[in-house]
Amino acid sequence: MSEIEIGRNKRGRRSYSFDDVAVVPSRRTRDPEDVSTAWQVDAYHFDIPIFAAPMDSLMSPETAIRLGELGGLGVLDLEGLWTRYEDPTAQFDQIAAASDEEVVRVMREVYSAPIQPELIRDRIQQLRDAGVTAAGALSPQRTQEHWRTVVDAGVDLFFIRGTTVSAEHVSTGREPLNLKRFIYELDVPVIVGGCATYTAALHLMRTGAAGVMVGFGGGASQTTQETLGITVPLASAVADVAAARRDYMDESGGRYVHVIADGGLGRSGDLVKAIACGADGLMVGAALARAEEAAGRGHHWGSEAHHPTLTRGRRVQVGTVAPLEQILFGPSLEADGTTNLVGALRHAMATTGYLDLKEFQRIEVVTTA
């Protein structure tokens, strides 16, 4: 990798965001009706490569069921309001009504209620009863405490999602989560992240994870760069982790680990470029928070927005624009890439001549920066 000089004492390599790259048509085009957007994680098949991020503002149990019926996967935040309150309607109303000046206080207050294991069980059972793939997420800090409840409830896909997750967490104050031992002992596929570098991803793949999430999540609602100074442009990050997937396949004798782009996927063009850079799946937040079925009342936020001591996110107003089905499959409302996400992906694949997602990962990409 070529490096540039930042100053006399520091060098860094150039990285690219999705805004800095574009896909290039090949020698053929195809009919969009012939294109397949299907993919599979372990034994679970999905018609579209879209996961809904585990964020209260977009994923209620009912919304997760609806997305499952539409061919995607809704991931429930198992530390969110739905596992703290039997009916969190009043809490959602409080967050929506709070002014910008008081919203952090309000959110910390409503999220201070304890997580109830019986509600974790009930929410997962609700998904299973509806016949959709049941997926839920815990942070690395809460996994030790609640994983048994999650697994016993019958979760199909278990997500361990944090701002950044490593396979080697060092702590002098408490026993850290040993991901390799933990994943080995579980009987369900585990998807872990975020990560943003080749080395970190390779170490996560060696734990036995079924997939790794690339990026820090949050997207429009996150302020990790402002508060911690941490960010990695996602086009480069996805391409680096896809390289780790390739090398791990050689190392492991053919074991394939799915790469899921997570965060900053606000428009259909971002989804297209994420897959072109090597992603298998797409974890989408703000774009789905605009759905009529989303719980956030036109607002969007992640767990970083109510951290008890160091807020690294904000509540943002995204509005309510259309039913979930229209956001995914159209017709689009405007020419801005925020509705008909799957239709745009299919057209991009057809226009550039590719039949399925694995083929599309081989497309030529150019930099525009």
mmCIF file of N, CA and C in Angstrom, residues 54-161:
data_model
loop_
_atom_site.group_PDB
_atom_site.id
_atom_site.type_symbol
_atom_site.label_atom_id
_atom_site.label_comp_id
_atom_site.label_asym_id
_atom_site.label_seq_id
_atom_site.Cartn_x
_atom_site.Cartn_y
_atom_site.Cartn_z
ATOM 1 N N PRO A 54 -29.574 -3.498 14.480
ATOM 2 C CA PRO A 54 -30.249 -3.640 15.776
ATOM 3 C C PRO A 54 -30.307 -2.308 16.511
ATOM 4 N N MET A 55 -31.234 -1.465 16.087
ATOM 5 C CA MET A 55 -31.404 -0.138 16.655
ATOM 6 C C MET A 55 -32.891 0.061 16.927
ATOM 7 N N ASP A 56 -33.213 0.537 18.104
ATOM 8 C CA ASP A 56 -34.621 0.670 18.504
ATOM 9 C C ASP A 56 -35.424 1.551 17.571
ATOM 10 N N SER A 57 -34.781 2.551 16.963
ATOM 11 C CA SER A 57 -35.514 3.496 16.130
ATOM 12 C C SER A 57 -36.086 2.854 14.881
ATOM 13 N N LEU A 58 -35.574 1.699 14.471
ATOM 14 C CA LEU A 58 -36.127 1.044 13.280
ATOM 15 C C LEU A 58 -36.629 -0.364 13.518
ATOM 16 N N MET A 59 -36.129 -1.071 14.527
ATOM 17 C CA MET A 59 -36.489 -2.473 14.676
ATOM 18 C C MET A 59 -37.309 -2.757 15.928
ATOM 19 N N SER A 60 -38.603 -2.886 15.737
ATOM 20 C CA SER A 60 -39.478 -3.497 16.740
ATOM 21 C C SER A 60 -39.655 -4.962 16.348
ATOM 22 N N PRO A 61 -40.187 -5.805 17.214
ATOM 23 C CA PRO A 61 -40.461 -7.181 16.784
ATOM 24 C C PRO A 61 -41.355 -7.232 15.547
ATOM 25 N N GLU A 62 -42.357 -6.368 15.484
ATOM 26 C CA GLU A 62 -43.261 -6.371 14.334
ATOM 27 C C GLU A 62 -42.537 -5.952 13.051
ATOM 28 N N THR A 63 -41.640 -4.960 13.151
ATOM 29 C CA THR A 63 -40.896 -4.531 11.969
ATOM 30 C C THR A 63 -39.940 -5.620 11.510
ATOM 31 N N ALA A 64 -39.318 -6.316 12.465
ATOM 32 C CA ALA A 64 -38.421 -7.420 12.112
ATOM 33 C C ALA A 64 -39.185 -8.529 11.393
ATOM 34 N N ILE A 65 -40.390 -8.799 11.854
ATOM 35 C CA ILE A 65 -41.222 -9.810 11.186
ATOM 36 C C ILE A 65 -41.563 -9.368 9.774
ATOM 37 N N ARG A 66 -41.924 -8.101 9.612
ATOM 38 C CA ARG A 66 -42.276 -7.606 8.282
ATOM 39 C C ARG A 66 -41.080 -7.683 7.333
ATOM 40 N N LEU A 67 -39.908 -7.306 7.804
ATOM 41 C CA LEU A 67 -38.722 -7.384 6.953
ATOM 42 C C LEU A 67 -38.413 -8.837 6.592
ATOM 43 N N GLY A 68 -38.599 -9.740 7.544
ATOM 44 C CA GLY A 68 -38.407 -11.153 7.239
ATOM 45 C C GLY A 68 -39.368 -11.642 6.173
ATOM 46 N N GLU A 69 -40.599 -11.189 6.234
ATOM 47 C CA GLU A 69 -41.580 -11.571 5.211
ATOM 48 C C GLU A 69 -41.200 -11.027 3.837
ATOM 49 N N LEU A 70 -40.463 -9.916 3.810
ATOM 50 C CA LEU A 70 -40.054 -9.298 2.554
ATOM 51 C C LEU A 70 -38.724 -9.851 2.032
ATOM 52 N N GLY A 71 -38.151 -10.785 2.755
ATOM 53 C CA GLY A 71 -36.952 -11.455 2.265
ATOM 54 C C GLY A 71 -35.653 -11.040 2.897
ATOM 55 N N GLY A 72 -35.687 -10.097 3.848
ATOM 56 C CA GLY A 72 -34.476 -9.658 4.528
ATOM 57 C C GLY A 72 -34.406 -10.209 5.940
ATOM 58 N N LEU A 73 -33.610 -9.547 6.777
ATOM 59 C CA LEU A 73 -33.449 -9.981 8.163
ATOM 60 C C LEU A 73 -33.477 -8.772 9.079
ATOM 61 N N GLY A 74 -34.387 -8.788 10.052
ATOM 62 C CA GLY A 74 -34.411 -7.765 11.080
ATOM 63 C C GLY A 74 -33.695 -8.269 12.316
ATOM 64 N N VAL A 75 -32.727 -7.506 12.792
ATOM 65 C CA VAL A 75 -31.945 -7.882 13.967
ATOM 66 C C VAL A 75 -32.414 -7.038 15.146
ATOM 67 N N LEU A 76 -32.917 -7.675 16.178
ATOM 68 C CA LEU A 76 -33.407 -6.957 17.356
ATOM 69 C C LEU A 76 -32.258 -6.595 18.293
ATOM 70 N N ASP A 77 -32.311 -5.396 18.843
ATOM 71 C CA ASP A 77 -31.390 -4.995 19.895
ATOM 72 C C ASP A 77 -31.902 -5.598 21.206
ATOM 73 N N LEU A 78 -31.213 -6.617 21.689
ATOM 74 C CA LEU A 78 -31.662 -7.312 22.889
ATOM 75 C C LEU A 78 -31.276 -6.585 24.170
ATOM 76 N N GLU A 79 -30.720 -5.376 24.036
ATOM 77 C CA GLU A 79 -30.484 -4.497 25.181
ATOM 78 C C GLU A 79 -31.329 -3.236 25.075
ATOM 79 N N GLY A 80 -32.257 -3.225 24.131
ATOM 80 C CA GLY A 80 -33.028 -2.021 23.858
ATOM 81 C C GLY A 80 -34.316 -1.936 24.655
ATOM 82 N N LEU A 81 -35.174 -1.026 24.228
ATOM 83 C CA LEU A 81 -36.416 -0.777 24.964
ATOM 84 C C LEU A 81 -37.339 -1.980 24.946
ATOM 85 N N TRP A 82 -37.264 -2.792 23.890
ATOM 86 C CA TRP A 82 -38.177 -3.933 23.782
ATOM 87 C C TRP A 82 -37.854 -5.041 24.780
ATOM 88 N N THR A 83 -36.668 -5.025 25.374
ATOM 89 C CA THR A 83 -36.343 -6.009 26.413
ATOM 90 C C THR A 83 -36.254 -5.366 27.795
ATOM 91 N N ARG A 84 -36.594 -4.093 27.877
ATOM 92 C CA ARG A 84 -36.640 -3.399 29.169
ATOM 93 C C ARG A 84 -38.068 -3.106 29.623
ATOM 94 N N TYR A 85 -38.989 -3.009 28.633
ATOM 95 C CA TYR A 85 -40.381 -2.675 28.934
ATOM 96 C C TYR A 85 -41.301 -3.638 28.188
ATOM 97 N N GLU A 86 -42.367 -4.052 28.848
ATOM 98 C CA GLU A 86 -43.366 -4.901 28.203
ATOM 99 C C GLU A 86 -43.984 -4.166 27.013
ATOM 100 N N ASP A 87 -44.309 -2.892 27.219
ATOM 101 C CA ASP A 87 -44.827 -2.046 26.146
ATOM 102 C C ASP A 87 -44.110 -0.700 26.219
ATOM 103 N N PRO A 88 -43.115 -0.466 25.339
ATOM 104 C CA PRO A 88 -42.318 0.766 25.430
ATOM 105 C C PRO A 88 -42.912 1.953 24.676
ATOM 106 N N THR A 89 -44.199 1.927 24.374
ATOM 107 C CA THR A 89 -44.804 3.015 23.615
ATOM 108 C C THR A 89 -44.558 4.374 24.271
ATOM 109 N N ALA A 90 -44.747 4.457 25.575
ATOM 110 C CA ALA A 90 -44.563 5.732 26.272
ATOM 111 C C ALA A 90 -43.121 6.213 26.187
ATOM 112 N N GLN A 91 -42.181 5.275 26.230
ATOM 113 C CA GLN A 91 -40.764 5.644 26.168
ATOM 114 C C GLN A 91 -40.393 6.173 24.769
ATOM 115 N N PHE A 92 -40.931 5.546 23.729
ATOM 116 C CA PHE A 92 -40.696 6.055 22.378
ATOM 117 C C PHE A 92 -41.293 7.450 22.228
ATOM 118 N N ASP A 93 -42.456 7.666 22.802
ATOM 119 C CA ASP A 93 -43.081 8.991 22.742
ATOM 120 C C ASP A 93 -42.214 10.034 23.452
ATOM 121 N N GLN A 94 -41.638 9.659 24.591
ATOM 122 C CA GLN A 94 -40.783 10.584 25.325
ATOM 123 C C GLN A 94 -39.567 10.991 24.499
ATOM 124 N N ILE A 95 -38.928 10.019 23.863
ATOM 125 C CA ILE A 95 -37.733 10.308 23.063
ATOM 126 C C ILE A 95 -38.096 11.202 21.881
ATOM 127 N N ALA A 96 -39.222 10.899 21.236
ATOM 128 C CA ALA A 96 -39.628 11.690 20.074
ATOM 129 C C ALA A 96 -39.972 13.124 20.467
ATOM 130 N N ALA A 97 -40.551 13.305 21.650
ATOM 131 C CA ALA A 97 -41.004 14.632 22.070
ATOM 132 C C ALA A 97 -39.909 15.477 22.694
ATOM 133 N N ALA A 98 -38.799 14.867 23.098
ATOM 134 C CA ALA A 98 -37.745 15.596 23.800
ATOM 135 C C ALA A 98 -37.086 16.620 22.878
ATOM 136 N N SER A 99 -36.732 17.757 23.441
ATOM 137 C CA SER A 99 -35.995 18.768 22.679
ATOM 138 C C SER A 99 -34.557 18.303 22.486
ATOM 139 N N ASP A 100 -33.857 18.954 21.568
ATOM 140 C CA ASP A 100 -32.460 18.603 21.326
ATOM 141 C C ASP A 100 -31.615 18.796 22.585
ATOM 142 N N GLU A 101 -31.973 19.772 23.391
ATOM 143 C CA GLU A 101 -31.202 20.062 24.594
ATOM 144 C C GLU A 101 -31.408 19.014 25.686
ATOM 145 N N GLU A 102 -32.570 18.372 25.732
ATOM 146 C CA GLU A 102 -32.855 17.439 26.817
ATOM 147 C C GLU A 102 -32.861 15.974 26.394
ATOM 148 N N VAL A 103 -32.654 15.700 25.101
ATOM 149 C CA VAL A 103 -32.851 14.335 24.625
ATOM 150 C C VAL A 103 -31.850 13.357 25.226
ATOM 151 N N VAL A 104 -30.604 13.769 25.452
ATOM 152 C CA VAL A 104 -29.621 12.850 26.046
ATOM 153 C C VAL A 104 -30.061 12.443 27.444
ATOM 154 N N ARG A 105 -30.508 13.412 28.235
ATOM 155 C CA ARG A 105 -30.987 13.099 29.586
ATOM 156 C C ARG A 105 -32.184 12.166 29.537
ATOM 157 N N VAL A 106 -33.132 12.449 28.651
ATOM 158 C CA VAL A 106 -34.325 11.617 28.539
ATOM 159 C C VAL A 106 -33.954 10.195 28.134
ATOM 160 N N MET A 107 -33.065 10.059 27.163
ATOM 161 C CA MET A 107 -32.694 8.734 26.703
ATOM 162 C C MET A 107 -31.963 7.951 27.787
ATOM 163 N N ARG A 108 -31.064 8.585 28.488
ATOM 164 C CA ARG A 108 -30.373 7.897 29.579
ATOM 165 C C ARG A 108 -31.374 7.426 30.639
ATOM 166 N N GLU A 109 -32.378 8.245 30.877
ATOM 167 C CA GLU A 109 -33.380 7.887 31.886
ATOM 168 C C GLU A 109 -34.196 6.677 31.452
ATOM 169 N N VAL A 110 -34.694 6.665 30.215
ATOM 170 C CA VAL A 110 -35.557 5.557 29.791
ATOM 171 C C VAL A 110 -34.751 4.274 29.590
ATOM 172 N N TYR A 111 -33.470 4.411 29.238
ATOM 173 C CA TYR A 111 -32.640 3.219 29.059
ATOM 174 C C TYR A 111 -31.981 2.747 30.359
ATOM 175 N N SER A 112 -32.269 3.429 31.458
ATOM 176 C CA SER A 112 -31.720 2.987 32.740
ATOM 177 C C SER A 112 -32.509 1.834 33.346
ATOM 178 N N ALA A 113 -33.699 1.560 32.824
ATOM 179 C CA ALA A 113 -34.477 0.417 33.299
ATOM 180 C C ALA A 113 -33.710 -0.872 33.010
ATOM 181 N N PRO A 114 -33.780 -1.856 33.898
ATOM 182 C CA PRO A 114 -33.006 -3.082 33.698
ATOM 183 C C PRO A 114 -33.528 -3.931 32.541
ATOM 184 N N ILE A 115 -32.625 -4.667 31.915
ATOM 185 C CA ILE A 115 -32.995 -5.639 30.896
ATOM 186 C C ILE A 115 -33.655 -6.831 31.597
ATOM 187 N N GLN A 116 -34.778 -7.276 31.056
ATOM 188 C CA GLN A 116 -35.527 -8.375 31.668
ATOM 189 C C GLN A 116 -35.347 -9.644 30.829
ATOM 190 N N PRO A 117 -34.693 -10.655 31.362
ATOM 191 C CA PRO A 117 -34.449 -11.881 30.591
ATOM 192 C C PRO A 117 -35.715 -12.490 30.003
ATOM 193 N N GLU A 118 -36.814 -12.396 30.734
ATOM 194 C CA GLU A 118 -38.049 -12.985 30.214
ATOM 195 C C GLU A 118 -38.541 -12.252 28.969
ATOM 196 N N LEU A 119 -38.222 -10.947 28.847
ATOM 197 C CA LEU A 119 -38.600 -10.217 27.643
ATOM 198 C C LEU A 119 -37.688 -10.576 26.465
ATOM 199 N N ILE A 120 -36.422 -10.849 26.735
ATOM 200 C CA ILE A 120 -35.548 -11.374 25.677
ATOM 201 C C ILE A 120 -36.161 -12.640 25.107
ATOM 202 N N ARG A 121 -36.554 -13.530 26.005
ATOM 203 C CA ARG A 121 -37.157 -14.796 25.570
ATOM 204 C C ARG A 121 -38.437 -14.563 24.777
ATOM 205 N N ASP A 122 -39.283 -13.674 25.258
ATOM 206 C CA ASP A 122 -40.576 -13.445 24.599
ATOM 207 C C ASP A 122 -40.411 -12.819 23.219
ATOM 208 N N ARG A 123 -39.474 -11.873 23.085
ATOM 209 C CA ARG A 123 -39.286 -11.216 21.783
ATOM 210 C C ARG A 123 -38.760 -12.207 20.744
ATOM 211 N N ILE A 124 -37.815 -13.042 21.132
ATOM 212 C CA ILE A 124 -37.290 -14.034 20.196
ATOM 213 C C ILE A 124 -38.373 -15.041 19.835
ATOM 214 N N GLN A 125 -39.170 -15.428 20.804
ATOM 215 C CA GLN A 125 -40.254 -16.361 20.533
ATOM 216 C C GLN A 125 -41.280 -15.752 19.585
ATOM 217 N N GLN A 126 -41.497 -14.460 19.710
ATOM 218 C CA GLN A 126 -42.432 -13.770 18.815
ATOM 219 C C GLN A 126 -41.967 -13.882 17.360
ATOM 220 N N LEU A 127 -40.682 -13.743 17.127
ATOM 221 C CA LEU A 127 -40.140 -13.889 15.773
ATOM 222 C C LEU A 127 -40.279 -15.326 15.287
ATOM 223 N N ARG A 128 -39.974 -16.264 16.153
ATOM 224 C CA ARG A 128 -40.061 -17.673 15.769
ATOM 225 C C ARG A 128 -41.501 -18.059 15.449
ATOM 226 N N ASP A 129 -42.443 -17.574 16.246
ATOM 227 C CA ASP A 129 -43.851 -17.886 16.013
ATOM 228 C C ASP A 129 -44.335 -17.346 14.674
ATOM 229 N N ALA A 130 -43.711 -16.243 14.220
ATOM 230 C CA ALA A 130 -44.101 -15.642 12.941
ATOM 231 C C ALA A 130 -43.475 -16.361 11.752
ATOM 232 N N GLY A 131 -42.572 -17.290 12.014
ATOM 233 C CA GLY A 131 -41.975 -18.076 10.942
ATOM 234 C C GLY A 131 -40.833 -17.404 10.216
ATOM 235 N N VAL A 132 -40.241 -16.335 10.808
ATOM 236 C CA VAL A 132 -39.095 -15.676 10.181
ATOM 237 C C VAL A 132 -37.831 -16.041 10.956
ATOM 238 N N THR A 133 -36.687 -15.816 10.334
ATOM 239 C CA THR A 133 -35.417 -16.064 11.003
ATOM 240 C C THR A 133 -35.287 -15.135 12.202
ATOM 241 N N ALA A 134 -35.014 -15.699 13.372
ATOM 242 C CA ALA A 134 -34.932 -14.926 14.606
ATOM 243 C C ALA A 134 -33.484 -14.523 14.848
ATOM 244 N N ALA A 135 -33.227 -13.223 14.852
ATOM 245 C CA ALA A 135 -31.879 -12.699 15.046
ATOM 246 C C ALA A 135 -31.898 -11.623 16.108
ATOM 247 N N GLY A 136 -30.891 -11.644 16.967
ATOM 248 C CA GLY A 136 -30.783 -10.639 18.012
ATOM 249 C C GLY A 136 -29.339 -10.296 18.270
ATOM 250 N N ALA A 137 -29.121 -9.105 18.828
ATOM 251 C CA ALA A 137 -27.765 -8.608 19.052
ATOM 252 C C ALA A 137 -27.564 -8.206 20.504
ATOM 253 N N LEU A 138 -26.378 -8.520 21.010
ATOM 254 C CA LEU A 138 -25.906 -8.025 22.287
ATOM 255 C C LEU A 138 -24.558 -7.340 22.071
ATOM 256 N N SER A 139 -24.221 -6.423 22.966
ATOM 257 C CA SER A 139 -22.890 -5.836 22.946
ATOM 258 C C SER A 139 -21.913 -6.810 23.596
ATOM 259 N N PRO A 140 -20.615 -6.685 23.316
ATOM 260 C CA PRO A 140 -19.653 -7.563 23.985
ATOM 261 C C PRO A 140 -19.740 -7.472 25.507
ATOM 262 N N GLN A 141 -20.064 -6.286 26.036
ATOM 263 C CA GLN A 141 -20.126 -6.103 27.482
ATOM 264 C C GLN A 141 -21.277 -6.872 28.116
ATOM 265 N N ARG A 142 -22.358 -7.094 27.373
ATOM 266 C CA ARG A 142 -23.545 -7.757 27.926
ATOM 267 C C ARG A 142 -23.650 -9.229 27.525
ATOM 268 N N THR A 143 -22.782 -9.669 26.638
ATOM 269 C CA THR A 143 -22.906 -11.034 26.124
ATOM 270 C C THR A 143 -22.749 -12.065 27.228
ATOM 271 N N GLN A 144 -21.774 -11.901 28.103
ATOM 272 C CA GLN A 144 -21.557 -12.866 29.175
ATOM 273 C C GLN A 144 -22.805 -13.021 30.043
ATOM 274 N N GLU A 145 -23.493 -11.910 30.251
ATOM 275 C CA GLU A 145 -24.641 -11.896 31.163
ATOM 276 C C GLU A 145 -25.883 -12.533 30.556
ATOM 277 N N HIS A 146 -26.100 -12.347 29.255
ATOM 278 C CA HIS A 146 -27.398 -12.713 28.679
ATOM 279 C C HIS A 146 -27.349 -13.780 27.584
ATOM 280 N N TRP A 147 -26.157 -14.264 27.209
ATOM 281 C CA TRP A 147 -26.107 -15.159 26.054
ATOM 282 C C TRP A 147 -26.922 -16.434 26.273
ATOM 283 N N ARG A 148 -26.908 -16.961 27.492
ATOM 284 C CA ARG A 148 -27.639 -18.206 27.753
ATOM 285 C C ARG A 148 -29.133 -18.023 27.512
ATOM 286 N N THR A 149 -29.675 -16.900 27.958
ATOM 287 C CA THR A 149 -31.095 -16.613 27.726
ATOM 288 C C THR A 149 -31.393 -16.546 26.238
ATOM 289 N N VAL A 150 -30.505 -15.882 25.486
ATOM 290 C CA VAL A 150 -30.699 -15.712 24.048
ATOM 291 C C VAL A 150 -30.692 -17.064 23.340
ATOM 292 N N VAL A 151 -29.730 -17.887 23.650
ATOM 293 C CA VAL A 151 -29.608 -19.188 22.979
ATOM 294 C C VAL A 151 -30.744 -20.116 23.385
ATOM 295 N N ASP A 152 -31.077 -20.144 24.659
ATOM 296 C CA ASP A 152 -32.168 -21.008 25.117
ATOM 297 C C ASP A 152 -33.513 -20.583 24.524
ATOM 298 N N ALA A 153 -33.642 -19.306 24.188
ATOM 299 C CA ALA A 153 -34.890 -18.822 23.591
ATOM 300 C C ALA A 153 -35.044 -19.279 22.145
ATOM 301 N N GLY A 154 -33.961 -19.784 21.546
ATOM 302 C CA GLY A 154 -34.051 -20.322 20.189
ATOM 303 C C GLY A 154 -33.647 -19.355 19.097
ATOM 304 N N VAL A 155 -32.730 -18.416 19.405
ATOM 305 C CA VAL A 155 -32.273 -17.483 18.369
ATOM 306 C C VAL A 155 -31.620 -18.272 17.234
ATOM 307 N N ASP A 156 -31.831 -17.816 16.007
ATOM 308 C CA ASP A 156 -31.242 -18.482 14.840
ATOM 309 C C ASP A 156 -29.866 -17.919 14.501
ATOM 310 N N LEU A 157 -29.745 -16.591 14.526
ATOM 311 C CA LEU A 157 -28.474 -15.915 14.265
ATOM 312 C C LEU A 157 -28.192 -14.963 15.421
ATOM 313 N N PHE A 158 -26.999 -15.083 15.996
ATOM 314 C CA PHE A 158 -26.632 -14.311 17.179
ATOM 315 C C PHE A 158 -25.561 -13.290 16.777
ATOM 316 N N PHE A 159 -25.866 -12.007 16.988
ATOM 317 C CA PHE A 159 -24.945 -10.936 16.643
ATOM 318 C C PHE A 159 -24.290 -10.396 17.910
ATOM 319 N N ILE A 160 -22.980 -10.241 17.875
ATOM 320 C CA ILE A 160 -22.240 -9.539 18.928
ATOM 321 C C ILE A 160 -21.713 -8.271 18.267
ATOM 322 N N ARG A 161 -22.328 -7.144 18.606
ATOM 323 C CA ARG A 161 -22.076 -5.899 17.856
ATOM 324 C C ARG A 161 -21.676 -4.785 18.802
#
